[in-house]
PDB file of C-alpha atoms and ligand atoms in Angstrom:
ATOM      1  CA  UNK A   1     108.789 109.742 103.131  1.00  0.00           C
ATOM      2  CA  UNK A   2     112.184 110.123 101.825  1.00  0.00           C
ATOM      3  CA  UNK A   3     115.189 108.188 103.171  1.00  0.00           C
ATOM      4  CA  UNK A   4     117.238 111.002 104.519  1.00  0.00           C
ATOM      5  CA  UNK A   5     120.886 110.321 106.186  1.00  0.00           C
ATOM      6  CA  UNK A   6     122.612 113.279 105.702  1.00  0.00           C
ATOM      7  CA  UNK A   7     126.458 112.502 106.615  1.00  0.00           C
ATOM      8  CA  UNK A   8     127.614 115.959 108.368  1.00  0.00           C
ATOM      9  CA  UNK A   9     124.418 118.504 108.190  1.00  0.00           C
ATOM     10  CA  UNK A  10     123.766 119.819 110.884  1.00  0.00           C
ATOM     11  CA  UNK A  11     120.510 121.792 109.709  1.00  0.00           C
ATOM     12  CA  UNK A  12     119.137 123.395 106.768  1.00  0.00           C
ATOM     13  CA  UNK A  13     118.228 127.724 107.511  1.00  0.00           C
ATOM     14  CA  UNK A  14     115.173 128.777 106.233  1.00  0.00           C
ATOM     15  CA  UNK A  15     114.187 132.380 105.006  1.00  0.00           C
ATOM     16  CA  UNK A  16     110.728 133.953 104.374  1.00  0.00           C
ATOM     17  CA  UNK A  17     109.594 134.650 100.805  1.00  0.00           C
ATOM     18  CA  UNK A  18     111.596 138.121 101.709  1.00  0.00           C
ATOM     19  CA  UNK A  19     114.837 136.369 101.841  1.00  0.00           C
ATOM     20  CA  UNK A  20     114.921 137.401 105.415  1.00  0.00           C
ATOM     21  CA  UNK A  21     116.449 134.612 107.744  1.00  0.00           C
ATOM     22  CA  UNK A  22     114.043 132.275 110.033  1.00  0.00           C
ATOM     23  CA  UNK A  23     115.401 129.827 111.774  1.00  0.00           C
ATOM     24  CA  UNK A  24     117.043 126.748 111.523  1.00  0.00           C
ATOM     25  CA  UNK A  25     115.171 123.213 110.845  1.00  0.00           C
ATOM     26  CA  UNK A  26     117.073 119.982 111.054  1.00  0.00           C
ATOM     27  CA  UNK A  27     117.227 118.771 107.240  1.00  0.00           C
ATOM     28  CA  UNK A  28     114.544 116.731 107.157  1.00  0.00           C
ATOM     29  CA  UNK A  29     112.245 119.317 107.639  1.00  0.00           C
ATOM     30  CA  UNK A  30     113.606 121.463 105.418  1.00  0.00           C
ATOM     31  CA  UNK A  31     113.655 118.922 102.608  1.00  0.00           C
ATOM     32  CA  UNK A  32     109.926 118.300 103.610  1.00  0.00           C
ATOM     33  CA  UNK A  33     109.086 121.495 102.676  1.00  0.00           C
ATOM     34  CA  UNK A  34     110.705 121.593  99.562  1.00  0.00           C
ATOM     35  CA  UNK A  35     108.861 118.058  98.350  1.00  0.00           C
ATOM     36  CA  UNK A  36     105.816 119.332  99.598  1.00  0.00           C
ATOM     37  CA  UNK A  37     106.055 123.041  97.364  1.00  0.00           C
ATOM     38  CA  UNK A  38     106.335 125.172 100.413  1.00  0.00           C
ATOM     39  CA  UNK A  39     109.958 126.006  99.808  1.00  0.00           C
ATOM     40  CA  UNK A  40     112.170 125.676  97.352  1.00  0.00           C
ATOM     41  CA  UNK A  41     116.160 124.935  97.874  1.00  0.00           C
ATOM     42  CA  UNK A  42     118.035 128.096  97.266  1.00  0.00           C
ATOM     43  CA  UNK A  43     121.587 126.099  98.263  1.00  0.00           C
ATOM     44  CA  UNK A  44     122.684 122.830  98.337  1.00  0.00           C
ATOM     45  CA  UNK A  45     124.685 121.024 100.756  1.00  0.00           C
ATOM     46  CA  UNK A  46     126.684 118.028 100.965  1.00  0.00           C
ATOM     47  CA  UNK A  47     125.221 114.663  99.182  1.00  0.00           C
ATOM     48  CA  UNK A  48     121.752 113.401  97.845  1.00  0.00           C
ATOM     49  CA  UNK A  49     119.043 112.747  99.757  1.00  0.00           C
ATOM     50  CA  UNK A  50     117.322 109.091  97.759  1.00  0.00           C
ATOM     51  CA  UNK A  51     113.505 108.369  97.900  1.00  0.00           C
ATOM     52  CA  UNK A  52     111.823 105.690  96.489  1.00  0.00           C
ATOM     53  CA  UNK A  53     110.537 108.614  93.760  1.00  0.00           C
ATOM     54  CA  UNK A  54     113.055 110.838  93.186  1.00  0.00           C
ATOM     55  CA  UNK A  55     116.851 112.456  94.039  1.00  0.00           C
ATOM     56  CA  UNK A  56     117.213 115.591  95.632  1.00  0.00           C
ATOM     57  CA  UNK A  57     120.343 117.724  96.786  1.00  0.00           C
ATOM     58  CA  UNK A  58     120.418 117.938 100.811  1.00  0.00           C
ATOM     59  CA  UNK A  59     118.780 121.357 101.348  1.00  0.00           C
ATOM     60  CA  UNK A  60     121.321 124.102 103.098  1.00  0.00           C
ATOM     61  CA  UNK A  61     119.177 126.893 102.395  1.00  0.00           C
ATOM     62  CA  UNK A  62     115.491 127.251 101.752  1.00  0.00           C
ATOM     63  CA  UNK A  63     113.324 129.803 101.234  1.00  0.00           C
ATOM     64  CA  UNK A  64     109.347 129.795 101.687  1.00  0.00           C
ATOM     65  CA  UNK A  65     106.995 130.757  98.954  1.00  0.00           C
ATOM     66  CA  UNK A  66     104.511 131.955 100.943  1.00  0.00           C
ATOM     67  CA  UNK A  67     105.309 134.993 103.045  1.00  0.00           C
ATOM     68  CA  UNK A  68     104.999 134.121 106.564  1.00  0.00           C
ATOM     69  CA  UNK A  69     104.222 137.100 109.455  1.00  0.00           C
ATOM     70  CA  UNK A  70     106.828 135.921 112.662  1.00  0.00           C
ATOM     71  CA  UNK A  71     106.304 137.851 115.960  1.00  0.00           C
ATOM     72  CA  UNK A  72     109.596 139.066 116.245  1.00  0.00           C
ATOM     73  CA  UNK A  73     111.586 137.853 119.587  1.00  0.00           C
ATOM     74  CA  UNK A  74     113.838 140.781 120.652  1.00  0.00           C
ATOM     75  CA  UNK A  75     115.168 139.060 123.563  1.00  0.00           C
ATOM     76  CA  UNK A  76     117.115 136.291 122.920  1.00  0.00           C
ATOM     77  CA  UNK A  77     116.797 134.009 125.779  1.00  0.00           C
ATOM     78  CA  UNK A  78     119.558 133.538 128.292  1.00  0.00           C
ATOM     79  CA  UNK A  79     120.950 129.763 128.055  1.00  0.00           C
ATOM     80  CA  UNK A  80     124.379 127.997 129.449  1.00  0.00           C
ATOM     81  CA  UNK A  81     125.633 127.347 125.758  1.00  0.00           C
ATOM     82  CA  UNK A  82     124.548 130.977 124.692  1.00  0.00           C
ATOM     83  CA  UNK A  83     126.752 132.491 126.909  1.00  0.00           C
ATOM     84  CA  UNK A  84     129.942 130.277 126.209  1.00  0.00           C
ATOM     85  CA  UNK A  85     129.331 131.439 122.651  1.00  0.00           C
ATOM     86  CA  UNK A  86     129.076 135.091 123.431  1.00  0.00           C
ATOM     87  CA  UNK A  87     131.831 135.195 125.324  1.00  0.00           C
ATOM     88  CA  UNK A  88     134.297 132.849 123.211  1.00  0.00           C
ATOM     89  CA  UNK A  89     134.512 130.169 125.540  1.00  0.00           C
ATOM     90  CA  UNK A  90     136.942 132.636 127.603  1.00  0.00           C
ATOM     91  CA  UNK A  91     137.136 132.873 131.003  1.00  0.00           C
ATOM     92  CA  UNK A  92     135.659 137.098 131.836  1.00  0.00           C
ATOM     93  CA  UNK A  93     138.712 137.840 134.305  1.00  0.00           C
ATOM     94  CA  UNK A  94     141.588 135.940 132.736  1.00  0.00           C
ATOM     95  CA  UNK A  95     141.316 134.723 129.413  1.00  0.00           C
ATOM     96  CA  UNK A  96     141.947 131.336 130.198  1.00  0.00           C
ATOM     97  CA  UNK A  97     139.363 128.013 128.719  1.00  0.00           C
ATOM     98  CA  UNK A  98     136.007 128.811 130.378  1.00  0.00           C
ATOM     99  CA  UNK A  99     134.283 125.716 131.950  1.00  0.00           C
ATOM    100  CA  UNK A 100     131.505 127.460 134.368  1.00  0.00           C
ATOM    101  CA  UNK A 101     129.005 130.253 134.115  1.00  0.00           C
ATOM    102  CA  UNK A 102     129.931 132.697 137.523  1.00  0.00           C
ATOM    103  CA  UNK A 103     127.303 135.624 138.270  1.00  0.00           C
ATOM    104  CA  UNK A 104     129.657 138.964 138.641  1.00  0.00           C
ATOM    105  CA  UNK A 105     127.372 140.043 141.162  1.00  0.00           C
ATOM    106  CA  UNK A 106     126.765 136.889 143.352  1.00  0.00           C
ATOM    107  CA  UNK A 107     123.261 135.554 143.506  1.00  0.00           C
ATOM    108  CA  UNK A 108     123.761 135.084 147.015  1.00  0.00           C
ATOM    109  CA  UNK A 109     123.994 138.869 146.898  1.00  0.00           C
ATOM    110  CA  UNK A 110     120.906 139.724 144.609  1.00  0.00           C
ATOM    111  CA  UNK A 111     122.650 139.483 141.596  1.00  0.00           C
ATOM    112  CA  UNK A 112     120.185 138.576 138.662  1.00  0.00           C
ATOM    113  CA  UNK A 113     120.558 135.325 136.421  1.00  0.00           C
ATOM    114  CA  UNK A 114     120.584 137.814 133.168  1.00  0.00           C
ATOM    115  CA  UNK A 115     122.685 138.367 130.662  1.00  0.00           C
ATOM    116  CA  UNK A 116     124.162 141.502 132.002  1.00  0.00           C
ATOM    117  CA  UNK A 117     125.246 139.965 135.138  1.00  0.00           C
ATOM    118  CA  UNK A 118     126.394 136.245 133.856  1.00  0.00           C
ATOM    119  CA  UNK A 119     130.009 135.394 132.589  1.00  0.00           C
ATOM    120  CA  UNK A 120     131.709 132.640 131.472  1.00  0.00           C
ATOM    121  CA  UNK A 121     134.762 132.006 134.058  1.00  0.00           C
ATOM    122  CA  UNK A 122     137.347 128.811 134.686  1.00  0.00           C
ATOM    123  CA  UNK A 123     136.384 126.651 137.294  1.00  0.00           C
ATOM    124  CA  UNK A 124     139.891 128.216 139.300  1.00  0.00           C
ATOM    125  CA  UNK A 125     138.455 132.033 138.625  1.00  0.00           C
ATOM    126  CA  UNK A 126     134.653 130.793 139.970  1.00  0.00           C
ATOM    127  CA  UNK A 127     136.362 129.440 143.107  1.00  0.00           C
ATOM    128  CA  UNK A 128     138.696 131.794 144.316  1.00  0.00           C
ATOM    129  CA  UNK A 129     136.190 134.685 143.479  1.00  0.00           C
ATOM    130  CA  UNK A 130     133.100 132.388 145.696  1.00  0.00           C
ATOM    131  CA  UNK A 131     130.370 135.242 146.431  1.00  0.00           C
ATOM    132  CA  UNK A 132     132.984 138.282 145.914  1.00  0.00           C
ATOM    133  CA  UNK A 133     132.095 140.704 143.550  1.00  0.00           C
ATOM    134  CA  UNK A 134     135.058 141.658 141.101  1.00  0.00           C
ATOM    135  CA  UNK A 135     135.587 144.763 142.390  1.00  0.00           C
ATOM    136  CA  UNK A 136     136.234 143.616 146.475  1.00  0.00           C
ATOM    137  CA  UNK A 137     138.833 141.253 144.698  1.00  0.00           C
ATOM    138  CA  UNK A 138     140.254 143.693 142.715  1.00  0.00           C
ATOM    139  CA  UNK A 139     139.719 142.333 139.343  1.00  0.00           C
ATOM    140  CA  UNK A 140     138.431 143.235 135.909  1.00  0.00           C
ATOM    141  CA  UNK A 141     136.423 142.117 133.517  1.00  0.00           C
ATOM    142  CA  UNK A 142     137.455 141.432 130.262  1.00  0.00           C
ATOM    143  CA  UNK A 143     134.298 143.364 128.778  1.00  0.00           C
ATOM    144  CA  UNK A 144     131.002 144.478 130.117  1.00  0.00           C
ATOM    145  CA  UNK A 145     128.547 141.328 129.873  1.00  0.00           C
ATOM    146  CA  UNK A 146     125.722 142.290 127.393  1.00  0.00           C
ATOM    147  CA  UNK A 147     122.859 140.724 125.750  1.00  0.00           C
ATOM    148  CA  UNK A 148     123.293 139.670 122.459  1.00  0.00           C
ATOM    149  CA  UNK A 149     121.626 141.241 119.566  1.00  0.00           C
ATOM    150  CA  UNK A 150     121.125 140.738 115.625  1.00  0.00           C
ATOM    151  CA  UNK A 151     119.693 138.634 112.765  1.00  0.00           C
ATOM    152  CA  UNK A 152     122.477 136.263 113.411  1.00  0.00           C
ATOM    153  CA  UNK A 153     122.185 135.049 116.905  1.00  0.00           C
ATOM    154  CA  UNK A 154     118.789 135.678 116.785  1.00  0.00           C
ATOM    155  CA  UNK A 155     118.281 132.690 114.109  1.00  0.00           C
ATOM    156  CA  UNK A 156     121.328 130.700 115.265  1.00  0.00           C
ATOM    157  CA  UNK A 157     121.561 131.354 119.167  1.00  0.00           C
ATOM    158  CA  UNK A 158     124.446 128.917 119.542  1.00  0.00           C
ATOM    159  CA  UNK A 159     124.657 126.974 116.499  1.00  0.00           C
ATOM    160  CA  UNK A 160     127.478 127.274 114.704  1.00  0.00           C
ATOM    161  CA  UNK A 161     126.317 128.249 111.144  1.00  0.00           C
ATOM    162  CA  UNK A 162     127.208 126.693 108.074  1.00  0.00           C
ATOM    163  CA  UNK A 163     129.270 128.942 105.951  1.00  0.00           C
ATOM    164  CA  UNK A 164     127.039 128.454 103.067  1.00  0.00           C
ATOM    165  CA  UNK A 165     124.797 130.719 105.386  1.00  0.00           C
ATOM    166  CA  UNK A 166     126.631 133.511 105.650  1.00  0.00           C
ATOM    167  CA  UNK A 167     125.701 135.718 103.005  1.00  0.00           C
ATOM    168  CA  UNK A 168     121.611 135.211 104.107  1.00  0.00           C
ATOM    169  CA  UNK A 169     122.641 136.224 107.547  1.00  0.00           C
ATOM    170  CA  UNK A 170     125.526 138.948 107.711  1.00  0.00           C
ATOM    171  CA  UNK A 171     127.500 137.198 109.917  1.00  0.00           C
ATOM    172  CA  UNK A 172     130.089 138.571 112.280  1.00  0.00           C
ATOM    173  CA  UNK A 173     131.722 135.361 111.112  1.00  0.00           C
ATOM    174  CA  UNK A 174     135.164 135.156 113.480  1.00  0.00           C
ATOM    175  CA  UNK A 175     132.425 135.982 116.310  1.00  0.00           C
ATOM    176  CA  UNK A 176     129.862 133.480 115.490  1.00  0.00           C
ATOM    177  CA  UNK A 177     133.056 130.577 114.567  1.00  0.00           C
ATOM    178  CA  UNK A 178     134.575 130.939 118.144  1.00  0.00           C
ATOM    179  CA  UNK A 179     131.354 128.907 119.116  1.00  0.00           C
ATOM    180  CA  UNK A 180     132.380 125.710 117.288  1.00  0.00           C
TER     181      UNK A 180
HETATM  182 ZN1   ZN B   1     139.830 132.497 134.906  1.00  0.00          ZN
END
């Protein structure tokens, strides 16, 4: 088993024998499957990874060499972090740092935990509005709370990608960096 301590990687993204993006594995696992013939590196990161038999660049990007068939996930599932990433760590109704996750329409109300009806909001914003609904208060939001959708969030939810991944993943990359 190889020694690995990579210094800064985060993770390693992994595409089918398509090229088409995967999902992200921690480094380890990527470099696994490159020792073990079921990928092969297609960019390096940062430093060597030693074993007792050989030297290997840190894996940044593999790619399988067997096709693999994935059940696509169309919905990407709804999670604190997500959200904060989607909407830029803004608060929906004034811009500010968010801190909290506020449901527009209160779930006190019937409002759904989805991501049509969550936000993120400043803890001030989430107070004062309680179990209002933005419109009884007179306030707007920012921009109508969707899911999120493509390649890109689909393989990286909230990770912040590594830039040497942007050309296997057509990243909206000033969208995608407001998560780091
Ligand atoms: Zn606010």
């Amino acid at each position: 088993m190889p020694d690995i301590r990579p210094a800064r990687v985060s993770g390693a993204l992994v595409l089918n024998a398509t090229y088409e993006p995967l999902c992200v594995v921690s480094v380890r696992r990527a470099t696994i499957l490159v020792l073990t013939s079921k990928a092969v590196c297609v960019a390096d990161g940062d430093g060597i990874l030693h074993s007792a038999m050989n030297e290997l660049p840190v894996p940044s990007v593999v790619r399988l060499t067997r096709y693999v068939r994935v059940p696509y996930r169309t919905h990407i599932g709804l999670s604190r972090r997500g959200i904060f990433a989607r909407d830029g760590w803004r608060c929906a109704y004034c811009r500010g740092p968010a801190e909290t996750i506020d449901h527009v329409m209160p779930r006190s109300r019937g409002g759904r935990h989805a991501w049509e009806n969550v936000v993120a909001a400043c803890a001030r914003c989430n107070h004062t509005k309680g179990d209002k609904t933005p419109a009884e208060l007179g306030w707007r939001l920012h921009a109508s709370p969707i899911a999120p959708k493509g390649v890109a969030w689909r393989v990286l939810g909230h990770r912040t990608p590594d830039p040497r991944w942007a050309d296997w993943l057509d990243l909206p990359i000033d969208g995608v960096a407001q998560a780091a």
